[in-house]
Coordinates of C-alpha atoms in Angstrom, one line a residue:
X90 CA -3.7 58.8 30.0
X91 CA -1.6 61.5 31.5
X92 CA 1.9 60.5 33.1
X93 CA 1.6 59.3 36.5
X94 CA -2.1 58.3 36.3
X95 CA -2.8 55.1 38.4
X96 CA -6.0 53.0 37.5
X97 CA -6.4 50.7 41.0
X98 CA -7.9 47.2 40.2
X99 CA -8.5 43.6 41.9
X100 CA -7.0 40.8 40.2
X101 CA -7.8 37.5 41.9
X102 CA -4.7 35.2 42.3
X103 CA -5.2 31.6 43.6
X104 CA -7.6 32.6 45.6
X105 CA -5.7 35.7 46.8
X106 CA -6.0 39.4 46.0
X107 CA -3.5 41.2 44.2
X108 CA -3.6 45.0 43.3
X109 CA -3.4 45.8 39.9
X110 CA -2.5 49.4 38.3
X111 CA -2.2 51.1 35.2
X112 CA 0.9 52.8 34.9
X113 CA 2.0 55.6 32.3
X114 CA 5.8 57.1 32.7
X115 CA 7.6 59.4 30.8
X116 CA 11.2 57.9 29.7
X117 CA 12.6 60.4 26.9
X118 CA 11.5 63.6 25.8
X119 CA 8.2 63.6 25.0
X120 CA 7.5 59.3 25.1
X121 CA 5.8 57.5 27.5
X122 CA 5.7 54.3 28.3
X123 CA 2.4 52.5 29.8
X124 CA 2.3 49.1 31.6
X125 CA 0.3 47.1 34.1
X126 CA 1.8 47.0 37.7
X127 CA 0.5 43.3 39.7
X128 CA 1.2 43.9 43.2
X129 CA 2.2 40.5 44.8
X130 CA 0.7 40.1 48.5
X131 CA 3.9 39.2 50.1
X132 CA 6.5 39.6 47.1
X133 CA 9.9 37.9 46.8
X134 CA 10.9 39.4 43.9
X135 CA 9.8 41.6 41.0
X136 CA 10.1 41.0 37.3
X137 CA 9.4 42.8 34.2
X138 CA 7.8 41.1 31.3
X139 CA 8.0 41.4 27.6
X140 CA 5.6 39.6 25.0
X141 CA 7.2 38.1 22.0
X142 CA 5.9 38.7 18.3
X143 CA 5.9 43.2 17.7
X144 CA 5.4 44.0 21.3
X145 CA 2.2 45.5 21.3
X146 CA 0.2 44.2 23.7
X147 CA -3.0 47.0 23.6
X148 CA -3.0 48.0 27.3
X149 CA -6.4 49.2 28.0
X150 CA -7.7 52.1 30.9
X151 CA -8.9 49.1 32.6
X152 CA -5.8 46.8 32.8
X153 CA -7.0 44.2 30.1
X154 CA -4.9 43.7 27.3
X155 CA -5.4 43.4 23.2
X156 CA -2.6 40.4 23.3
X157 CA -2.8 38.0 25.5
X158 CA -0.5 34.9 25.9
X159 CA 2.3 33.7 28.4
X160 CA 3.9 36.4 29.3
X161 CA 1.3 39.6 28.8
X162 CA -1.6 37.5 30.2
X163 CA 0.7 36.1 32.7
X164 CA 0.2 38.9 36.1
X165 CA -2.3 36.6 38.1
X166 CA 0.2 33.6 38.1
X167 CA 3.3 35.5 38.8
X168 CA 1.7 37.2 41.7
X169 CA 0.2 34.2 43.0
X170 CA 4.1 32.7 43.1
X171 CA 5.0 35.7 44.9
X172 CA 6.8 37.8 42.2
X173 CA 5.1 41.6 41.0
X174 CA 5.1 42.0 37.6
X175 CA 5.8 45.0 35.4
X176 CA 4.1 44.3 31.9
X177 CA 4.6 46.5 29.4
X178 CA 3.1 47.8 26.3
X179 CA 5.1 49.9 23.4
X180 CA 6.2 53.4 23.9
X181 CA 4.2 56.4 23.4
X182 CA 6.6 57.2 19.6
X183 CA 6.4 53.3 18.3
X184 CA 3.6 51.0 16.9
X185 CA 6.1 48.1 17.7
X186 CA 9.3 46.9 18.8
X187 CA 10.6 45.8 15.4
X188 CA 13.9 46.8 14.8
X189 CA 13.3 48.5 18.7
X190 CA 14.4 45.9 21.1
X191 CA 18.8 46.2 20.9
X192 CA 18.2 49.8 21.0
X193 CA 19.8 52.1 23.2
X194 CA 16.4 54.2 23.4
X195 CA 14.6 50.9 24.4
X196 CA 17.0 49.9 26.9
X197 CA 16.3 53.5 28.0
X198 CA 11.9 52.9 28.2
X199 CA 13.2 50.0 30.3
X200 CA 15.5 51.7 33.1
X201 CA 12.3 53.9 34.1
X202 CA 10.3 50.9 34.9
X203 CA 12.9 49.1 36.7
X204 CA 13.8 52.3 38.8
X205 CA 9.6 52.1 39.6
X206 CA 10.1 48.6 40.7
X207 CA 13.2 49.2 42.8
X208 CA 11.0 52.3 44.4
X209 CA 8.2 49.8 45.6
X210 CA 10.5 47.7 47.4
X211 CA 13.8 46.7 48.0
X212 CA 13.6 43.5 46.0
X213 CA 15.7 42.3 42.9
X214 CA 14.2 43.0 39.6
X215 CA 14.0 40.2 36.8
X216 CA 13.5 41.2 32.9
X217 CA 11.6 38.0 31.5
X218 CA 10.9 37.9 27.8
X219 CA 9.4 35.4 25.9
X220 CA 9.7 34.7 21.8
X221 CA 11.2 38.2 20.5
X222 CA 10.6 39.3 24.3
X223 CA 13.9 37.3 25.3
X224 CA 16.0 40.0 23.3
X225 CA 14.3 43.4 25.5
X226 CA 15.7 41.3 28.6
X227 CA 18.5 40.4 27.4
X228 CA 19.8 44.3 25.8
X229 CA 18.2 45.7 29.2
X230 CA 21.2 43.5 31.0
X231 CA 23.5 44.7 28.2
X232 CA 23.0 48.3 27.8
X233 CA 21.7 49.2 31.6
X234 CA 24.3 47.6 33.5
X235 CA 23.8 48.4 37.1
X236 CA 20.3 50.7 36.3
X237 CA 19.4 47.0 34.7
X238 CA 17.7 43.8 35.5
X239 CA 19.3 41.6 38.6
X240 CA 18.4 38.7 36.5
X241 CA 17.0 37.3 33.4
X242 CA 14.7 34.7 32.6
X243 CA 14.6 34.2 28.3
X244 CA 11.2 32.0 27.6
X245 CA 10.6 30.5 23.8
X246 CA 13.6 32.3 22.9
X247 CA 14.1 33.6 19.0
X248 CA 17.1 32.7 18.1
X249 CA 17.0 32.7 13.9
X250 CA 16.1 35.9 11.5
X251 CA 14.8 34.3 7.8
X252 CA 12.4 37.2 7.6
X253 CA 11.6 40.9 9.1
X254 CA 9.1 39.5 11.8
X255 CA 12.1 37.6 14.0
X256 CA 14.3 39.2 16.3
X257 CA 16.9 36.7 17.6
X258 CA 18.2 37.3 21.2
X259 CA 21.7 37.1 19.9
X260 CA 21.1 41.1 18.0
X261 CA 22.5 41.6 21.9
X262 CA 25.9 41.2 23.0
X263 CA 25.3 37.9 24.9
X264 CA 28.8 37.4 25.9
X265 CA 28.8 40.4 27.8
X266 CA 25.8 39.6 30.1
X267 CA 27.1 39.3 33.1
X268 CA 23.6 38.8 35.4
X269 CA 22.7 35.2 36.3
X270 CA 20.3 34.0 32.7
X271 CA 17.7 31.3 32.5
X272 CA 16.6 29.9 29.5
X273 CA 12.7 28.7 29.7
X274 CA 12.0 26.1 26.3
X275 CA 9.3 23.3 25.0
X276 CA 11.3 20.7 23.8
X277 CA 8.8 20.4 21.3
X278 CA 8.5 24.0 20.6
X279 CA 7.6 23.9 16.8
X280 CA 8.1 28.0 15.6
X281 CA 10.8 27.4 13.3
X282 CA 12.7 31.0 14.2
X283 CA 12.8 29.2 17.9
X284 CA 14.1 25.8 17.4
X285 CA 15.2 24.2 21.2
X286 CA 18.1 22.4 19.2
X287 CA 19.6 26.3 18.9
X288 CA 19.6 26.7 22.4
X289 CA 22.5 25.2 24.1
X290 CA 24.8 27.1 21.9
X291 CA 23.0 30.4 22.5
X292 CA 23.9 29.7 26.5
X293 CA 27.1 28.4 25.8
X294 CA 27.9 32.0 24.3
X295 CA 27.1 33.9 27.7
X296 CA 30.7 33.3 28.8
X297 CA 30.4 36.2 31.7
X298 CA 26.7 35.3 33.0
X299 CA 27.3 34.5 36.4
X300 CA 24.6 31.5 36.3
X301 CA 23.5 29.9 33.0
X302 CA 20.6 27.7 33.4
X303 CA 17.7 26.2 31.4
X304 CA 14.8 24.0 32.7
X305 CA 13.3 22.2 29.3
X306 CA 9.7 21.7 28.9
X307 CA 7.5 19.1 28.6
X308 CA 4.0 18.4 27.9
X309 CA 1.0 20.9 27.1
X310 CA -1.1 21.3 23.9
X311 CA -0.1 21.8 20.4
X312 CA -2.6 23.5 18.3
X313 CA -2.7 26.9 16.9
X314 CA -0.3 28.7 15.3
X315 CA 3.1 27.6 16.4
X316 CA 4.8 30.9 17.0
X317 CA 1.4 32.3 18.6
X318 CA -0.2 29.1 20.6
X319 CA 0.9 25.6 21.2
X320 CA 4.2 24.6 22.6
X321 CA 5.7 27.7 22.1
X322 CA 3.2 29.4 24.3
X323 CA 3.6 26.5 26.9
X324 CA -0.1 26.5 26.4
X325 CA -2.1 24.1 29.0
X326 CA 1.0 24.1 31.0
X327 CA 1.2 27.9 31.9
X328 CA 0.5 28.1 35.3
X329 CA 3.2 25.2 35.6
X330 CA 5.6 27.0 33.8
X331 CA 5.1 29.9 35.5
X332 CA 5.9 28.2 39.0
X333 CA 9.2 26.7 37.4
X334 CA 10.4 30.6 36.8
X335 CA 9.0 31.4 39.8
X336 CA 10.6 28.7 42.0
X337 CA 14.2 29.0 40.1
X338 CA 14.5 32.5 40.8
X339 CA 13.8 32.1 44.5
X340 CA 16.2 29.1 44.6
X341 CA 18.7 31.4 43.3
X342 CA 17.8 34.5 45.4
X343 CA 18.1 32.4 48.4
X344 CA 21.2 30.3 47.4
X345 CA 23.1 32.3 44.4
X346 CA 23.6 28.9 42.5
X347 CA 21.8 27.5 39.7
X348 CA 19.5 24.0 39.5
X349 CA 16.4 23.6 37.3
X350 CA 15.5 20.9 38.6
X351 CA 14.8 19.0 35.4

């Protein structure tokens, strides 16, 4: 797909219509970076979302996807909660994002989809990343400073390395995120490299974050893998989930002060 190259598509959202697109863009010399753009009808906000696990999500010509769980399957139920969603795929030079996401040249694939959000609308821009996805957000806040994210939301959060596949959200340099964070985790979440008991500390870290704020979950189904399904995933509870995020980031767009609400 050359750079540029838009592949229009209906994706039905509650009963609503959202445009969908396949978006390539180049963001170093000679690396592109593709992604699915889901137009909200009457958008609030705009986020960009990173899957856990290596990254690669498959985007194909026709907007579906090789991977597909909370976050990469996730552009019908953000839309429908008023929020367009950048989901994006590994760059052009990389198979993955092991070893990827703290990197300056990540952080860099990043800015250029951000700066195509920001020219669709006015609205802020959210980096939400689920499992190893929480640490993309998270360095994008880090390393971009004011070409980053407005917000982030971390979902399932890794927060433990005992082999090469984890990639804790602490590789960034928490302390110095200074955006308003939410932290999204099962209580039950049983992936041992994402443990809810590690995350109070993890938010207690983010000294400079102008919110910190975490709405635990409850409920769902636990089967499957539990890194890949289950809890972790939020599965059976998704589009509740998704409204949680959805309704938090509005609450603080509207009021600039924190409040899960459970």
């Amino acid at each position: 797909m050359k750079p540029g190259l838009l592949i229009a598509l209906a994706l039905v959202a509650g009963g609503a219509f959202a445009q969908v697109e396949v978006k390539e863009l180049p963001t170093r010399p000679d690396v592109t970076i593709r992604f699915v753009y889901a137009r909200a009808e009457n958008p609030v906000a705009n986020a960009v979302l990173f899957q856990g696990g290596p990254g690669n999500i498959g985007i194909f010509p026709n907007g579906s996807m090789r991977v597909e769980n909370f976050l990469s399957g996730g552009a019908a139920r953000f839309t429908q909660n008023g929020i367009s969603v950048a989901i994006v795929d590994v760059p052009s030079d990389r198979r993955s994002l092991d070893e990827f996401r703290h990197t300056q040249e990540h952080a860099q694939d990043v800015a250029a989809v951000i700066a195509f959000l920001r020219q669709q609308n006015k609205l802020p821009v959210w980096a939400i990343g689920t499992s190893n996805g929480s640490l993309s957000a998270a360095t994008a806040a880090v390393l971009l400073r004011e070409r980053g994210p407005d917000g982030i939301v971390l979902t399932s959060s890794t927060t433990s390395k005992p082999g090469p596949a984890a990639h804790p959200v602490t590789d960034a340099a928490l302390d110095r995120v200074t955006v308003p964070t939410l932290f999204v985790h099962h209580k039950d979440d049983a992936c041992r490299v994402t443990p809810y008991g590690a995350i109070p500390g993890v938010m207690a870290s983010m000294k400079q974050a102008r919110v910190v704020d975490l709405i635990a979950v409850e409920g769902g189904e636990n089967r499957g893998n539990p890194c890949h399904s289950g809890y972790h995933q939020f599965l059976g509870i998704e589009a509740t989930v998704t409204q949680q995020i959805a309704d938090w980031i509005k609450r603080y767009q509207s009021t600039g002060k924190a409040g899960a609400g459970s």
